[in-house]
mmCIF file of C-alpha atoms and ligand atoms in Angstrom:
data_model
loop_
_atom_site.group_PDB
_atom_site.id
_atom_site.type_symbol
_atom_site.label_atom_id
_atom_site.label_comp_id
_atom_site.label_asym_id
_atom_site.label_seq_id
_atom_site.Cartn_x
_atom_site.Cartn_y
_atom_site.Cartn_z
ATOM 1 C CA UNK A 1140 24.903 -3.904 6.302
ATOM 2 C CA UNK A 1141 26.228 -3.473 2.753
ATOM 3 C CA UNK A 1142 27.539 -0.071 1.787
ATOM 4 C CA UNK A 1143 25.003 2.286 0.243
ATOM 5 C CA UNK A 1144 21.978 0.767 1.916
ATOM 6 C CA UNK A 1145 19.734 3.291 3.592
ATOM 7 C CA UNK A 1146 20.102 3.286 7.345
ATOM 8 C CA UNK A 1147 16.965 2.000 8.962
ATOM 9 C CA UNK A 1148 15.979 1.720 12.592
ATOM 10 C CA UNK A 1149 17.450 -1.370 14.271
ATOM 11 C CA UNK A 1150 15.342 -4.322 13.223
ATOM 12 C CA UNK A 1151 12.699 -5.252 15.739
ATOM 13 C CA UNK A 1152 13.258 -8.712 17.058
ATOM 14 C CA UNK A 1153 9.937 -10.124 15.882
ATOM 15 C CA UNK A 1154 8.331 -10.441 12.517
ATOM 16 C CA UNK A 1155 5.452 -8.108 11.827
ATOM 17 C CA UNK A 1156 2.341 -7.669 9.770
ATOM 18 C CA UNK A 1157 0.647 -4.366 9.125
ATOM 19 C CA UNK A 1158 -2.383 -2.462 7.923
ATOM 20 C CA UNK A 1159 -1.681 0.832 6.179
ATOM 21 C CA UNK A 1160 -4.800 2.908 5.528
ATOM 22 C CA UNK A 1161 -4.862 6.243 3.734
ATOM 23 C CA UNK A 1162 -6.836 8.746 5.857
ATOM 24 C CA UNK A 1163 -9.078 9.861 3.033
ATOM 25 C CA UNK A 1164 -12.373 9.063 4.748
ATOM 26 C CA UNK A 1165 -13.852 6.398 7.012
ATOM 27 C CA UNK A 1166 -12.782 2.791 6.356
ATOM 28 C CA UNK A 1167 -15.493 0.847 4.552
ATOM 29 C CA UNK A 1168 -16.328 -2.761 5.306
ATOM 30 C CA UNK A 1169 -13.982 -3.919 2.540
ATOM 31 C CA UNK A 1170 -11.028 -2.075 4.110
ATOM 32 C CA UNK A 1171 -12.013 -3.419 7.533
ATOM 33 C CA UNK A 1172 -12.173 -6.958 6.202
ATOM 34 C CA UNK A 1173 -8.659 -6.594 4.736
ATOM 35 C CA UNK A 1174 -7.490 -5.264 8.127
ATOM 36 C CA UNK A 1175 -9.093 -8.272 9.837
ATOM 37 C CA UNK A 1176 -7.320 -10.723 7.501
ATOM 38 C CA UNK A 1177 -3.990 -8.891 7.964
ATOM 39 C CA UNK A 1178 -4.502 -9.010 11.743
ATOM 40 C CA UNK A 1179 -5.315 -12.740 11.636
ATOM 41 C CA UNK A 1180 -2.280 -13.510 9.434
ATOM 42 C CA UNK A 1181 0.018 -11.708 11.881
ATOM 43 C CA UNK A 1182 -1.530 -12.866 15.129
ATOM 44 C CA UNK A 1183 -2.038 -16.470 14.118
ATOM 45 C CA UNK A 1184 1.722 -16.805 13.654
ATOM 46 C CA UNK A 1185 2.672 -14.838 16.781
ATOM 47 C CA UNK A 1186 3.890 -11.830 14.758
ATOM 48 C CA UNK A 1187 3.481 -8.212 15.793
ATOM 49 C CA UNK A 1188 0.859 -6.035 14.111
ATOM 50 C CA UNK A 1189 1.551 -2.438 13.102
ATOM 51 C CA UNK A 1190 -0.659 0.366 11.802
ATOM 52 C CA UNK A 1191 0.725 2.960 9.438
ATOM 53 C CA UNK A 1192 -1.175 6.052 8.369
ATOM 54 C CA UNK A 1193 -0.370 6.793 4.721
ATOM 55 C CA UNK A 1194 -1.027 10.504 4.513
ATOM 56 C CA UNK A 1195 1.503 11.753 1.957
ATOM 57 C CA UNK A 1196 -1.140 12.722 -0.590
ATOM 58 C CA UNK A 1197 -2.230 15.758 1.419
ATOM 59 C CA UNK A 1198 -4.903 16.861 -1.051
ATOM 60 C CA UNK A 1199 -6.813 13.581 -0.557
ATOM 61 C CA UNK A 1200 -6.489 13.400 3.242
ATOM 62 C CA UNK A 1201 -9.386 14.447 5.435
ATOM 63 C CA UNK A 1202 -9.010 15.978 8.882
ATOM 64 C CA UNK A 1203 -9.987 13.581 11.674
ATOM 65 C CA UNK A 1204 -10.019 10.598 9.357
ATOM 66 C CA UNK A 1205 -6.957 8.837 10.809
ATOM 67 C CA UNK A 1206 -8.376 9.069 14.355
ATOM 68 C CA UNK A 1207 -11.702 7.700 13.172
ATOM 69 C CA UNK A 1208 -10.001 4.816 11.347
ATOM 70 C CA UNK A 1209 -8.040 3.905 14.499
ATOM 71 C CA UNK A 1210 -11.226 4.027 16.581
ATOM 72 C CA UNK A 1211 -12.999 1.732 14.132
ATOM 73 C CA UNK A 1212 -10.145 -0.795 14.189
ATOM 74 C CA UNK A 1213 -10.189 -0.747 17.999
ATOM 75 C CA UNK A 1214 -13.980 -1.179 18.104
ATOM 76 C CA UNK A 1215 -13.575 -4.345 16.018
ATOM 77 C CA UNK A 1216 -10.832 -5.687 18.302
ATOM 78 C CA UNK A 1217 -8.058 -5.263 15.721
ATOM 79 C CA UNK A 1218 -5.454 -4.007 18.177
ATOM 80 C CA UNK A 1219 -1.881 -3.155 17.241
ATOM 81 C CA UNK A 1220 1.137 -3.497 19.488
ATOM 82 C CA UNK A 1221 3.550 -0.734 18.519
ATOM 83 C CA UNK A 1222 3.227 3.025 18.081
ATOM 84 C CA UNK A 1223 1.203 4.071 15.047
ATOM 85 C CA UNK A 1224 3.504 5.353 12.314
ATOM 86 C CA UNK A 1225 2.449 8.433 10.309
ATOM 87 C CA UNK A 1226 4.134 8.865 6.947
ATOM 88 C CA UNK A 1227 4.070 12.676 6.917
ATOM 89 C CA UNK A 1228 6.317 12.599 10.022
ATOM 90 C CA UNK A 1229 8.934 10.424 8.347
ATOM 91 C CA UNK A 1230 9.904 12.324 5.225
ATOM 92 C CA UNK A 1231 13.629 12.312 6.154
ATOM 93 C CA UNK A 1232 13.664 8.541 5.620
ATOM 94 C CA UNK A 1233 12.131 8.890 2.151
ATOM 95 C CA UNK A 1234 14.581 11.693 1.278
ATOM 96 C CA UNK A 1235 17.476 9.352 2.171
ATOM 97 C CA UNK A 1236 16.122 6.627 -0.071
ATOM 98 C CA UNK A 1237 15.624 9.124 -2.886
ATOM 99 C CA UNK A 1238 19.243 10.274 -2.415
ATOM 100 C CA UNK A 1239 20.409 6.683 -2.736
ATOM 101 C CA UNK A 1240 18.481 6.204 -5.992
ATOM 102 C CA UNK A 1241 19.888 9.499 -7.289
ATOM 103 C CA UNK A 1242 23.489 8.549 -6.463
ATOM 104 C CA UNK A 1243 22.987 5.270 -8.265
ATOM 105 C CA UNK A 1244 21.879 7.100 -11.418
ATOM 106 C CA UNK A 1245 18.370 5.697 -11.209
ATOM 107 C CA UNK A 1246 16.350 8.947 -11.350
ATOM 108 C CA UNK A 1247 15.462 11.447 -14.032
ATOM 109 C CA UNK A 1248 13.418 14.616 -14.099
ATOM 110 C CA UNK A 1249 10.082 14.567 -15.889
ATOM 111 C CA UNK A 1250 8.018 17.584 -16.879
ATOM 112 C CA UNK A 1251 5.211 15.709 -18.672
ATOM 113 C CA UNK A 1252 1.644 16.561 -17.749
ATOM 114 C CA UNK A 1253 -0.942 13.828 -17.285
ATOM 115 C CA UNK A 1254 -2.636 14.874 -20.512
ATOM 116 C CA UNK A 1255 0.648 14.523 -22.447
ATOM 117 C CA UNK A 1256 1.245 11.061 -21.017
ATOM 118 C CA UNK A 1257 -2.324 10.005 -21.808
ATOM 119 C CA UNK A 1258 -2.003 11.251 -25.352
ATOM 120 C CA UNK A 1259 1.369 9.565 -25.990
ATOM 121 C CA UNK A 1260 0.323 6.262 -24.457
ATOM 122 C CA UNK A 1261 -2.879 6.145 -26.509
ATOM 123 C CA UNK A 1262 -0.927 6.636 -29.774
ATOM 124 C CA UNK A 1263 -0.926 3.532 -32.044
ATOM 125 C CA UNK A 1264 2.468 2.287 -30.813
ATOM 126 C CA UNK A 1265 2.136 3.546 -27.250
ATOM 127 C CA UNK A 1266 1.625 1.091 -24.386
ATOM 128 C CA UNK A 1267 -1.580 1.923 -22.542
ATOM 129 C CA UNK A 1268 -1.055 3.365 -19.050
ATOM 130 C CA UNK A 1269 2.707 3.287 -19.342
ATOM 131 C CA UNK A 1270 5.040 6.232 -19.255
ATOM 132 C CA UNK A 1271 6.085 6.821 -22.886
ATOM 133 C CA UNK A 1272 9.622 7.874 -21.925
ATOM 134 C CA UNK A 1273 9.416 11.417 -23.331
ATOM 135 C CA UNK A 1274 11.779 12.906 -20.683
ATOM 136 C CA UNK A 1275 13.972 9.823 -20.215
ATOM 137 C CA UNK A 1276 16.853 10.798 -22.468
ATOM 138 C CA UNK A 1277 16.714 14.560 -22.925
ATOM 139 C CA UNK A 1278 19.795 16.264 -24.342
ATOM 140 C CA UNK A 1279 21.678 18.792 -22.181
ATOM 141 C CA UNK A 1280 20.070 21.625 -24.177
ATOM 142 C CA UNK A 1281 16.542 20.220 -23.756
ATOM 143 C CA UNK A 1282 17.141 19.741 -20.034
ATOM 144 C CA UNK A 1283 18.448 23.293 -19.615
ATOM 145 C CA UNK A 1284 15.414 24.669 -21.439
ATOM 146 C CA UNK A 1285 12.961 22.763 -19.267
ATOM 147 C CA UNK A 1286 14.797 23.650 -16.066
ATOM 148 C CA UNK A 1287 14.717 27.322 -17.074
ATOM 149 C CA UNK A 1288 10.931 27.178 -17.531
ATOM 150 C CA UNK A 1289 10.509 27.444 -13.756
ATOM 151 C CA UNK A 1290 8.102 24.461 -13.730
ATOM 152 C CA UNK A 1291 9.096 21.876 -11.178
ATOM 153 C CA UNK A 1292 9.745 18.359 -12.487
ATOM 154 C CA UNK A 1293 8.606 15.072 -10.979
ATOM 155 C CA UNK A 1294 11.307 12.436 -10.453
ATOM 156 C CA UNK A 1295 10.928 9.098 -12.201
ATOM 157 C CA UNK A 1296 12.961 5.928 -11.882
ATOM 158 C CA UNK A 1297 14.980 4.577 -14.773
ATOM 159 C CA UNK A 1298 13.628 1.011 -14.719
ATOM 160 C CA UNK A 1299 14.982 0.121 -18.180
ATOM 161 C CA UNK A 1300 11.902 -1.966 -18.940
ATOM 162 C CA UNK A 1301 12.748 -4.380 -16.105
ATOM 163 C CA UNK A 1302 10.553 -7.432 -15.709
ATOM 164 C CA UNK A 1303 10.128 -8.718 -12.244
ATOM 165 C CA UNK A 1304 8.853 -11.864 -10.584
ATOM 166 C CA UNK A 1305 7.474 -12.178 -7.125
ATOM 167 C CA UNK A 1306 5.419 -14.705 -5.253
ATOM 168 C CA UNK A 1307 2.013 -13.894 -3.878
ATOM 169 C CA UNK A 1308 0.752 -16.345 -1.277
ATOM 170 C CA UNK A 1309 -2.819 -15.953 -2.502
ATOM 171 C CA UNK A 1310 -2.254 -15.744 -6.260
ATOM 172 C CA UNK A 1311 1.003 -17.688 -6.775
ATOM 173 C CA UNK A 1312 3.906 -16.653 -9.042
ATOM 174 C CA UNK A 1313 3.453 -13.197 -10.567
ATOM 175 C CA UNK A 1314 5.408 -11.431 -13.262
ATOM 176 C CA UNK A 1315 5.123 -7.916 -14.569
ATOM 177 C CA UNK A 1316 6.961 -5.145 -16.386
ATOM 178 C CA UNK A 1317 8.171 -2.236 -14.253
ATOM 179 C CA UNK A 1318 7.284 1.177 -15.624
ATOM 180 C CA UNK A 1319 9.379 4.323 -15.072
ATOM 181 C CA UNK A 1320 7.141 5.279 -12.144
ATOM 182 C CA UNK A 1321 7.215 8.540 -10.188
ATOM 183 C CA UNK A 1322 8.988 8.530 -6.807
ATOM 184 C CA UNK A 1323 8.720 12.270 -6.074
ATOM 185 C CA UNK A 1324 5.852 14.314 -7.443
ATOM 186 C CA UNK A 1325 5.976 17.734 -9.072
ATOM 187 C CA UNK A 1326 4.662 19.269 -5.845
ATOM 188 C CA UNK A 1327 7.595 17.734 -3.958
ATOM 189 C CA UNK A 1328 5.560 14.999 -2.206
ATOM 190 C CA UNK A 1329 7.174 11.573 -1.969
ATOM 191 C CA UNK A 1330 5.166 9.014 -3.906
ATOM 192 C CA UNK A 1331 3.415 5.975 -2.452
ATOM 193 C CA UNK A 1332 5.755 3.300 -3.901
ATOM 194 C CA UNK A 1333 8.841 4.884 -2.358
ATOM 195 C CA UNK A 1334 7.325 5.508 1.066
ATOM 196 C CA UNK A 1335 5.741 2.080 1.335
ATOM 197 C CA UNK A 1336 8.937 0.099 0.687
ATOM 198 C CA UNK A 1337 11.008 2.283 3.007
ATOM 199 C CA UNK A 1338 8.407 1.962 5.760
ATOM 200 C CA UNK A 1339 7.847 -1.768 5.361
ATOM 201 C CA UNK A 1340 11.600 -2.283 5.742
ATOM 202 C CA UNK A 1341 11.952 0.205 8.596
ATOM 203 C CA UNK A 1342 9.077 -1.407 10.482
ATOM 204 C CA UNK A 1343 10.469 -4.925 9.880
ATOM 205 C CA UNK A 1344 7.311 -5.940 8.067
ATOM 206 C CA UNK A 1345 7.922 -9.397 6.718
ATOM 207 C CA UNK A 1346 4.429 -10.092 5.418
ATOM 208 C CA UNK A 1347 2.302 -7.558 3.561
ATOM 209 C CA UNK A 1348 -1.392 -8.437 3.470
ATOM 210 C CA UNK A 1349 -3.496 -6.051 1.406
ATOM 211 C CA UNK A 1350 -6.298 -5.808 -1.131
ATOM 212 C CA UNK A 1351 -5.776 -7.319 -4.573
ATOM 213 C CA UNK A 1352 -6.306 -3.893 -6.138
ATOM 214 C CA UNK A 1353 -2.642 -3.338 -5.163
ATOM 215 C CA UNK A 1354 -1.293 -6.454 -6.865
ATOM 216 C CA UNK A 1355 -0.278 -4.382 -9.896
ATOM 217 C CA UNK A 1356 1.799 -2.070 -7.658
ATOM 218 C CA UNK A 1357 3.855 -4.864 -6.215
ATOM 219 C CA UNK A 1358 6.290 -5.366 -9.110
ATOM 220 C CA UNK A 1359 7.356 -1.714 -8.872
ATOM 221 C CA UNK A 1360 7.764 -2.032 -5.115
ATOM 222 C CA UNK A 1361 9.859 -5.203 -5.386
ATOM 223 C CA UNK A 1362 12.042 -3.462 -7.976
ATOM 224 C CA UNK A 1363 12.588 -0.574 -5.556
ATOM 225 C CA UNK A 1364 13.394 -2.965 -2.713
ATOM 226 C CA UNK A 1365 16.031 -4.577 -4.920
ATOM 227 C CA UNK A 1366 17.551 -1.195 -5.866
ATOM 228 C CA UNK A 1367 17.622 -0.001 -2.244
ATOM 229 C CA UNK A 1368 19.050 -3.266 -0.927
ATOM 230 C CA UNK A 1369 15.963 -3.949 1.189
ATOM 231 C CA UNK A 1370 14.669 -7.389 2.011
ATOM 232 C CA UNK A 1371 11.431 -8.206 0.233
ATOM 233 C CA UNK A 1372 8.529 -9.087 2.506
ATOM 234 C CA UNK A 1373 6.224 -11.887 1.445
ATOM 235 C CA UNK A 1374 2.911 -10.801 -0.092
ATOM 236 C CA UNK A 1375 -0.695 -11.847 0.239
ATOM 237 C CA UNK A 1376 -3.201 -9.956 -1.909
ATOM 238 C CA UNK A 1377 -6.701 -10.783 -0.780
ATOM 239 C CA UNK A 1378 -9.950 -10.357 -2.726
ATOM 240 C CA UNK A 1379 -11.795 -7.132 -2.054
ATOM 241 C CA UNK A 1380 -15.220 -7.308 -0.492
ATOM 242 C CA UNK A 1381 -17.870 -6.212 -2.960
ATOM 243 C CA UNK A 1382 -21.282 -4.823 -2.221
ATOM 244 C CA UNK A 1383 -24.508 -6.667 -3.031
ATOM 245 C CA UNK A 1384 -24.438 -5.503 -6.648
ATOM 246 C CA UNK A 1385 -20.873 -6.846 -7.054
ATOM 247 C CA UNK A 1386 -19.166 -3.451 -7.244
ATOM 248 C CA UNK A 1387 -16.210 -2.353 -5.157
ATOM 249 C CA UNK A 1388 -17.119 -0.471 -2.010
ATOM 250 C CA UNK A 1389 -16.421 3.215 -1.816
ATOM 251 C CA UNK A 1390 -15.591 5.361 1.199
ATOM 252 C CA UNK A 1391 -18.180 7.770 -0.183
ATOM 253 C CA UNK A 1392 -21.015 5.369 0.657
ATOM 254 C CA UNK A 1393 -21.359 5.990 4.378
ATOM 255 C CA UNK A 1394 -23.776 3.087 4.984
ATOM 256 C CA UNK A 1395 -20.907 0.609 4.437
ATOM 257 C CA UNK A 1396 -18.729 2.103 7.181
ATOM 258 C CA UNK A 1397 -18.767 1.044 10.823
ATOM 259 C CA UNK A 1398 -20.405 4.348 11.811
ATOM 260 C CA UNK A 1399 -23.016 3.919 9.067
ATOM 261 C CA UNK A 1400 -23.801 0.392 10.230
ATOM 262 C CA UNK A 1401 -24.143 1.580 13.824
ATOM 263 C CA UNK A 1402 -26.651 4.186 12.654
ATOM 264 C CA UNK A 1403 -28.599 1.304 11.154
ATOM 265 C CA UNK A 1404 -28.500 -0.298 14.647
ATOM 266 C CA UNK A 1405 -25.858 -2.859 13.679
ATOM 267 C CA UNK A 1406 -23.364 -2.995 16.572
ATOM 268 C CA UNK A 1407 -19.564 -3.230 16.253
ATOM 269 C CA UNK A 1408 -19.761 -6.866 17.437
ATOM 270 C CA UNK A 1409 -22.278 -7.655 14.730
ATOM 271 C CA UNK A 1410 -20.087 -5.999 12.101
ATOM 272 C CA UNK A 1411 -17.118 -8.038 13.368
ATOM 273 C CA UNK A 1412 -19.198 -11.186 13.053
ATOM 274 C CA UNK A 1413 -20.237 -10.202 9.495
ATOM 275 C CA UNK A 1414 -16.616 -9.705 8.490
ATOM 276 C CA UNK A 1415 -15.508 -12.994 10.023
ATOM 277 C CA UNK A 1416 -18.439 -14.706 8.268
ATOM 278 C CA UNK A 1417 -17.317 -13.147 4.969
ATOM 279 C CA UNK A 1418 -14.056 -15.100 5.190
ATOM 280 C CA UNK A 1419 -15.981 -18.239 6.045
ATOM 281 C CA UNK A 1420 -14.903 -18.560 9.674
ATOM 282 C CA UNK A 1421 -18.241 -18.201 11.464
ATOM 283 C CA UNK A 1422 -21.942 -18.080 10.759
ATOM 284 C CA UNK A 1423 -23.348 -14.605 10.435
ATOM 285 C CA UNK A 1424 -24.423 -13.429 13.879
ATOM 286 C CA UNK A 1425 -22.139 -15.921 15.665
ATOM 287 C CA UNK A 1426 -19.793 -14.219 18.140
ATOM 288 C CA UNK A 1427 -16.342 -15.710 18.602
ATOM 289 C CA UNK A 1428 -13.451 -14.408 20.692
ATOM 290 C CA UNK A 1429 -9.911 -13.756 19.433
ATOM 291 C CA UNK A 1430 -8.582 -17.127 20.483
ATOM 292 C CA UNK A 1431 -11.334 -19.005 18.658
ATOM 293 C CA UNK A 1432 -10.963 -16.729 15.619
ATOM 294 C CA UNK A 1433 -7.222 -17.397 15.406
ATOM 295 C CA UNK A 1434 -7.637 -21.102 15.866
ATOM 296 C CA UNK A 1435 -10.235 -21.234 13.061
ATOM 297 C CA UNK A 1436 -8.012 -18.981 10.897
ATOM 298 C CA UNK A 1437 -5.126 -21.423 11.369
ATOM 299 C CA UNK A 1438 -7.246 -24.201 9.941
ATOM 300 C CA UNK A 1439 -7.743 -22.507 6.548
ATOM 301 C CA UNK A 1440 -5.400 -21.601 3.724
ATOM 302 C CA UNK A 1441 -5.102 -17.894 3.071
ATOM 303 C CA UNK A 1442 -5.389 -18.531 -0.687
ATOM 304 C CA UNK A 1443 -8.827 -20.037 -0.156
ATOM 305 C CA UNK A 1444 -10.302 -16.839 1.326
ATOM 306 C CA UNK A 1445 -13.249 -15.909 -0.889
HETATM 307 N N1 LIG B 1331 -2.530 3.129 1.773
HETATM 308 C C1 LIG B 1331 -2.968 2.183 0.789
HETATM 309 C C2 LIG B 1331 -4.478 2.206 0.701
HETATM 310 O O1 LIG B 1331 -5.139 2.612 1.641
HETATM 311 C C3 LIG B 1331 -2.555 0.775 1.127
HETATM 312 C C4 LIG B 1331 -1.122 0.572 0.902
HETATM 313 C C5 LIG B 1331 -0.581 -0.826 1.187
HETATM 314 O O2 LIG B 1331 -1.233 -1.618 1.888
HETATM 315 O O3 LIG B 1331 0.514 -1.076 0.723
HETATM 316 O O4 LIG B 1331 -4.991 1.803 -0.319
#
């Protein structure tokens, strides 16, 4: 291993896929469909399948939610084959990665509030939704003044306007600009981008299958992988399931969860069949076992999943 790379657990012998829910409420049918596709991608190629609970944003997590999500995955037959990983128990790994970025001069402190960032990025020459760089090059005096204020800073990466290419198996070649994103929040919590790349590497995940709402996050994650000397997994961003009116499903609508469906007398097997039908691999109501599912999955191209 090259010098300076963070020390990760010895690589597991096999390749692995994963599903990484945030325990902020019950999984809705869209999340469950993504989990099903991730499971099929891994299992159809003989890879392992891991579950990771992404609970670093404590304010959004709900008690009991992780257990319920695991029960729902089990009820649909989406079994995993290694211990479930919980991000809040792995903060030492993220601290190591942060230390590596710091030693490489890639971090700076940022005291900007959301309102300040919004205001600066909506100014005529500001780029919408991008960090305007207000804290990027503070003088020693400005830094000392902010540090003395007692307010804790967030830590941002110095991405220097990098542009990054990556390949998505569903969407093809992608390119995007990398913003100076936050890796440690003002409250001290490690941010999603940092934790996800450290965990994917530590868990030997070589294919990330997730909803296409996360496609825009991937450039930042690939940039981090490059800076930390981590191997990039391959990516597949799959379309999100929408409800009948065409809008994205929300965990707040309990009728679109497994529990909600069961209350409407739709069994777990029927929900499984619905999800498999939504990717075009069975007729609605048709029950197929794992072997049949994987053999049908092998006959389609992941980029053709509707
Ligand atoms: N925890 C994220 C979510 O539930 C998914 C992260 C990922 O798959 O990389 O939206």
